[in-house]
C-alpha positions in Angstrom: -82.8 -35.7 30.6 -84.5 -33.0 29.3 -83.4 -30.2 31.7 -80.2 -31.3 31.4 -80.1 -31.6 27.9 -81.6 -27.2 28.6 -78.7 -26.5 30.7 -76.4 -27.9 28.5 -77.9 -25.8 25.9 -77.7 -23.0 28.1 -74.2 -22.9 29.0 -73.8 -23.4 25.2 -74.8 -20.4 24.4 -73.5 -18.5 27.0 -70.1 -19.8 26.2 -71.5 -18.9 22.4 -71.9 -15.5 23.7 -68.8 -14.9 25.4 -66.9 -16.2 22.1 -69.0 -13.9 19.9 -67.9 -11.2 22.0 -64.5 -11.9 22.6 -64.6 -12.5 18.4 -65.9 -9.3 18.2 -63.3 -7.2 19.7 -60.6 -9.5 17.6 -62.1 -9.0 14.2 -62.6 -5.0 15.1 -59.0 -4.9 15.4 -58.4 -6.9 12.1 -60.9 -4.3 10.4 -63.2 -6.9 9.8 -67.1 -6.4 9.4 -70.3 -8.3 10.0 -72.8 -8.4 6.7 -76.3 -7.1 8.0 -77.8 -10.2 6.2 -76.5 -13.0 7.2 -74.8 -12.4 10.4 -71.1 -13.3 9.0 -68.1 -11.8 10.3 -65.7 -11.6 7.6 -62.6 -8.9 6.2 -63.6 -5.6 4.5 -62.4 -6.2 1.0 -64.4 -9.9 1.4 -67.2 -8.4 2.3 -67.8 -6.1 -0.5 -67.5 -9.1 -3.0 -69.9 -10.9 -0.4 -72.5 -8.6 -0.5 -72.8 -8.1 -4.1 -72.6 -11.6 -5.4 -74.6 -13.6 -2.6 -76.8 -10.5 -1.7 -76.9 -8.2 -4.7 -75.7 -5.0 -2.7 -73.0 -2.8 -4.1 -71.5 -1.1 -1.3 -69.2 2.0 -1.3 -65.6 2.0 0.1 -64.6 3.5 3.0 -61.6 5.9 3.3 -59.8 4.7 6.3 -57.7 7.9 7.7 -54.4 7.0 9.7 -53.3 9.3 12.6 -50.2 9.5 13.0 -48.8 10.1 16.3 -46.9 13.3 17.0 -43.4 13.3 16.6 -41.7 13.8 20.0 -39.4 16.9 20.6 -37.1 17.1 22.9 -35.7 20.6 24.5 -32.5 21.3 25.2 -31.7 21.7 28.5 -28.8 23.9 28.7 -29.5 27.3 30.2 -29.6 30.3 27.2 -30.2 27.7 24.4 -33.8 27.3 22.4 -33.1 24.2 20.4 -35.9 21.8 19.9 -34.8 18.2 18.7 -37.1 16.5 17.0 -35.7 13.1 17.9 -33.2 11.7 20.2 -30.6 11.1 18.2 -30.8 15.1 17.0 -30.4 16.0 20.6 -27.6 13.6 21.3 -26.1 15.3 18.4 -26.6 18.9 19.2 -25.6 18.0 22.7 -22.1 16.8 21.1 -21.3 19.4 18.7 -22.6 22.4 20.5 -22.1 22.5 24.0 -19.2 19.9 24.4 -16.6 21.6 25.8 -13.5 19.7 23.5 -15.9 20.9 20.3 -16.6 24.5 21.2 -12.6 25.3 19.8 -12.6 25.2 16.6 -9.6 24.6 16.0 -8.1 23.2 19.2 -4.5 21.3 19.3 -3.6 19.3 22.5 -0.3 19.6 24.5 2.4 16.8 23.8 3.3 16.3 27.0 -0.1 16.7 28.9 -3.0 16.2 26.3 -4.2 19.6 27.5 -6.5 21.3 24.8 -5.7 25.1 23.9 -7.4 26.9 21.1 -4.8 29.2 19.5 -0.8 28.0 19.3 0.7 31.0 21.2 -1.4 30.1 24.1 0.1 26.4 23.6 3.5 28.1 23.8 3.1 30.0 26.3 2.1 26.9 28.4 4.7 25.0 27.5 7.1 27.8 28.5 5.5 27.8 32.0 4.7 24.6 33.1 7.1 22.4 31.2 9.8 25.0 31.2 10.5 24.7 27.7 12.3 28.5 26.5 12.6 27.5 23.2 9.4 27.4 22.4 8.8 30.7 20.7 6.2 31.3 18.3 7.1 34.3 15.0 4.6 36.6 14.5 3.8 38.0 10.6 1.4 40.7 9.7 -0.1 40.1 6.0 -2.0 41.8 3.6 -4.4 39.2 2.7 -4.5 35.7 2.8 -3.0 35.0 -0.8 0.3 37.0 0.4 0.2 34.5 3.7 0.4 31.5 1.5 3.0 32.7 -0.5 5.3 35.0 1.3 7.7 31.8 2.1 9.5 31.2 -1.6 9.2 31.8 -4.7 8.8 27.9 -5.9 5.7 27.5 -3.7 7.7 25.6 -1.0 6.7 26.2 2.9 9.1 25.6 5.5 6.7 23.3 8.4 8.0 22.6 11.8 6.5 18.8 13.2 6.3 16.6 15.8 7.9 13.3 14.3 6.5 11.4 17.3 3.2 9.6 17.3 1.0 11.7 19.0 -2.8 11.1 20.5 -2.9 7.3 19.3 -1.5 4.1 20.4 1.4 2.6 18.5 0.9 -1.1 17.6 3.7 -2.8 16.8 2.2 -5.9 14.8 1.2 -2.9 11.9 5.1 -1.8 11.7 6.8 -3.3 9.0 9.4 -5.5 8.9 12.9 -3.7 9.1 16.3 -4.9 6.8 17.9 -6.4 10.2 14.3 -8.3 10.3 14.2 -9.5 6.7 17.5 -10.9 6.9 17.1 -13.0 9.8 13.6 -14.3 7.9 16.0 -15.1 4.8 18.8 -16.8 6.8 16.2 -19.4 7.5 14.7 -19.8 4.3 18.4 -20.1 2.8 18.6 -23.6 4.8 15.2 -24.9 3.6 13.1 -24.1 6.7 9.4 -24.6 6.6 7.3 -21.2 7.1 5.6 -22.8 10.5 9.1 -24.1 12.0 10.7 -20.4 10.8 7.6 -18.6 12.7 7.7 -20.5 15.9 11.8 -20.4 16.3 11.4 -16.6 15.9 8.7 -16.1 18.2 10.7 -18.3 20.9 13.9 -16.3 20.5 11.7 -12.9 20.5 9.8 -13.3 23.6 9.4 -9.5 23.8 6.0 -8.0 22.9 7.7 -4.9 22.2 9.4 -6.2 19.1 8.4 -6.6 15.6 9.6 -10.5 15.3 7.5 -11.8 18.4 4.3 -10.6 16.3 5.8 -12.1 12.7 3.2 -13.6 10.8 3.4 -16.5 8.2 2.4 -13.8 5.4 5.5 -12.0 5.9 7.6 -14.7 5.8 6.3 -15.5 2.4 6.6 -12.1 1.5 10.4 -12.1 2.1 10.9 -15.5 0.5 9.0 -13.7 -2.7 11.4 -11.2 -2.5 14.3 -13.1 -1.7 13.6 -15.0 -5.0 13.3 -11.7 -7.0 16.9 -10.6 -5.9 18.3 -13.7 -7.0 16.8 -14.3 -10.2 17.7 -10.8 -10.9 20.8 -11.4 -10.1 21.1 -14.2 -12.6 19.7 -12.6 -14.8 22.2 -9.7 -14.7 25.1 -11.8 -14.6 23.9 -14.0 -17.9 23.2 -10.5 -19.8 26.7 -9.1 -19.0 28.6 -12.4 -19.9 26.3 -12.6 -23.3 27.4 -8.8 -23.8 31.3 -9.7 -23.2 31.1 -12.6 -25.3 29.3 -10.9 -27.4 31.9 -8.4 -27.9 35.4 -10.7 -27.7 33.5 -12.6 -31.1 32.8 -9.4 -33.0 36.3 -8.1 -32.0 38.5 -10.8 -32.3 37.3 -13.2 -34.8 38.0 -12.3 -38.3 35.1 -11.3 -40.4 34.2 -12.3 -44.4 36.8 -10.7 -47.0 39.1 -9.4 -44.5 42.2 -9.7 -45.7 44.3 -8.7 -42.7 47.1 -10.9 -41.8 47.5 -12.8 -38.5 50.4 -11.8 -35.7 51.9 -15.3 -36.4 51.9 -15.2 -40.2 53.7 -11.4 -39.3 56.2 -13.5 -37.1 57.0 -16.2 -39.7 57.4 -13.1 -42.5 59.4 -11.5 -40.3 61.9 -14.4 -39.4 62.0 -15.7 -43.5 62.9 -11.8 -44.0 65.8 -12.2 -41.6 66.9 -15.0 -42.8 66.7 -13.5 -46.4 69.0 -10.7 -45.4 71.4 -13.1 -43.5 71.8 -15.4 -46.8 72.7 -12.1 -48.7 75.3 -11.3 -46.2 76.5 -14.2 -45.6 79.9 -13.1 -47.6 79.9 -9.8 -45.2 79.2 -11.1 -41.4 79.2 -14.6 -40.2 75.9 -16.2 -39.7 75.9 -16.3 -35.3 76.3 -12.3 -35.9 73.7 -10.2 -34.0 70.8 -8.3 -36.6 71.0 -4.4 -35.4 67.4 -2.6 -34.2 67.9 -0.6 -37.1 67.9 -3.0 -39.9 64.8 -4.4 -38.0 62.6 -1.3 -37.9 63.4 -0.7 -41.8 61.2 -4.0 -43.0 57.9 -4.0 -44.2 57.0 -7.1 -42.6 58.3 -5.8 -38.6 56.4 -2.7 -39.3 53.1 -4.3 -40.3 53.2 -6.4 -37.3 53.7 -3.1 -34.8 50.5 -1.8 -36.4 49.1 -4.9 -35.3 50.4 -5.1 -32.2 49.0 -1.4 -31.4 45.3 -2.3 -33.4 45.5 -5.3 -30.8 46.3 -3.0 -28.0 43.6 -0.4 -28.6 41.3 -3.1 -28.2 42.1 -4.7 -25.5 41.9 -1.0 -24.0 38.0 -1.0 -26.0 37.2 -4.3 -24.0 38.7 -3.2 -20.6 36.3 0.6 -21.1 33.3 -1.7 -22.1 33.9 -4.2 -19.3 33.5 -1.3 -16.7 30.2 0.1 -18.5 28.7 -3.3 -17.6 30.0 -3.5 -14.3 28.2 -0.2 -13.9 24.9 -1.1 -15.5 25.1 -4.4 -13.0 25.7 -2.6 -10.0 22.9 0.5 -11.2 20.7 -2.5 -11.9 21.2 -4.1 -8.4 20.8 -1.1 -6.5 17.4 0.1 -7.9 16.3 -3.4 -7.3 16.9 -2.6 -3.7 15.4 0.4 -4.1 12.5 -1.1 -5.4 12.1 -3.8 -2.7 12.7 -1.4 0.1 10.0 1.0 -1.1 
């Protein structure tokens, strides 16, 4: 039992050993430290409060110094060139901007036609002359004194006459970004007229616009909202319009036509009944000259009071029927001014 009990021991320890070891290594790596004492592994800053309140030691700090590694440069490797990167990402840049050959022009424009890059424009034009046979090309050569004179020699007002491509050039169009043309809206609001739902309206267009080419195959339930929105705008403005003008007309026929408080003119039928009792006055008073079936003359007309009253009515009433007529033609104009910048509004 008892060698046994030895070996067991034994192993023990060595197995003790080993882990001390192994423990060792670890706790050097975790900047750990063993107190001289009592043989306990234990952290740094643990230690120091260790020693001095089991053990009555005060010891000192250390100052642990950190080396840091050196920073890795890179040189370039193009022939005549002494740059040093001092990372990877500064070489990868200095690579790009300095011996690409697209960003050595620094100012380069790209043919229409072929994408090939040319630093100045008359060598541009020249190519185009030559190998796309274009003889119209030209380019018009200035001389200036200095560069203020070059920015202003055009007009007077500041205004420079520019010559443009008006084709997309050097990007891909993508027709789902384009927006929705007039023939476009309308169809939209053809179908929102008869009450159909924005899913239905979206699938019927997509079916009858198979192409991929076309802004309607790529429609999207936002525009059709959009142009409902809109279409409601343009009718409520219409209303709106049409209510104001009628109010204005009304407005107008009242303040015209009705008479106002202590006016003392006298109606065109009240004129008519004066006139007739005044020709029937002068008939009873001739009635022992002409017989009574005997036509009255213009001129015996025109020389009562009462006939020539009711003319000046008759021409105040004309003058503003003519007043109305004008005024009704302003608001026809305002109403078509007012529908047309509303279209100009949407359209914008």
């Amino acid at each position: 039992m008892e060698p046994r009990q030895l070996r067991l021991s034994s192993d023990g320890a060595q197995s003790s050993v080993s882990n001390n070891s192994t423990d060792e290594t670890s706790l050097q790596q975790r900047r750990v430290r063993r107190c001289r004492i009592c043989k306990r592994f234990m952290d740094y800053e643990v230690l120091i409060v260790h020693m001095q309140k089991f053990h009555g030691i005060e010891m000192a700090r250390e100052v642990s110094t950190v080396v840091r590694p050196k920073k890795r440069t890179t040189r370039c490797e193009v022939e005549g060139c002494d740059f040093i990167a001092r990372s990877q990402l500064a070489y990868i840049k200095h690579m790009k901007v300095v011996h690409s050959p697209e960003e050595k022009l620094e100012h380069y424009v790209r043919c229409p036609l072929c994408q090939v890059p040319f630093d100045e424009h008359e060598n541009l034009v020249e190519h185009c002359r030559t190998d796309h046979g274009d003889e119209q090309c030209v380019v018009e050569m200035r001389t200036f004194q200095n560069a203020k004179e070059c920015e202003e020699f055009i007009y007077e007002d500041g205004a420079i006459l520019v010559k443009f491509c008006t084709r997309h050039m050097n990007h891909d169009l993508s027709v789902p970004d384009l927006p929705l043309s007039k023939a476009d809206r309308d169809v939209i609001a053809g179908y929102l007229r008869r009450g159909v739902g924005v899913d239905i309206i979206r699938d019927i267009i997509r079916q009858k616009n198979p192409n991929p080419k076309t802004r309607l195959h790529w429609i999207r339930n936002d525009d059709i909202r959009i142009t409902s929105a809109t279409l409601q705008y343009e009718e409520k403005l219409k209303e709106r319009i049409a209510s104001s003008s009628s109010s204005e007309v009304r407005g107008l026929r009242q303040t015209k036509l009705d008479p106002a408080e202590g006016d003392t003119s006298i109606s065109a039928a009240t004129l008519l009944e004066e006139s007739f009792k005044c020709e029937d006055d002068q008939i009873g008073r001739s009635d022992d000259v002409r017989p009574m079936n005997s036509a009255i003359s213009a001129e015996s007309l025109l020389g009562c009071s009462s006939c020539i009253k009711l003319a000046e009515k008759v021409a105040e009433l004309e003058a503003m029927v003519r007043k109305l007529s004008e005024q009704m033609m302003e608001v026809n104009g305002a109403h078509d001014q007012l529908f047309e910048s509303a279209v100009k509004v949407e359209k914008s």
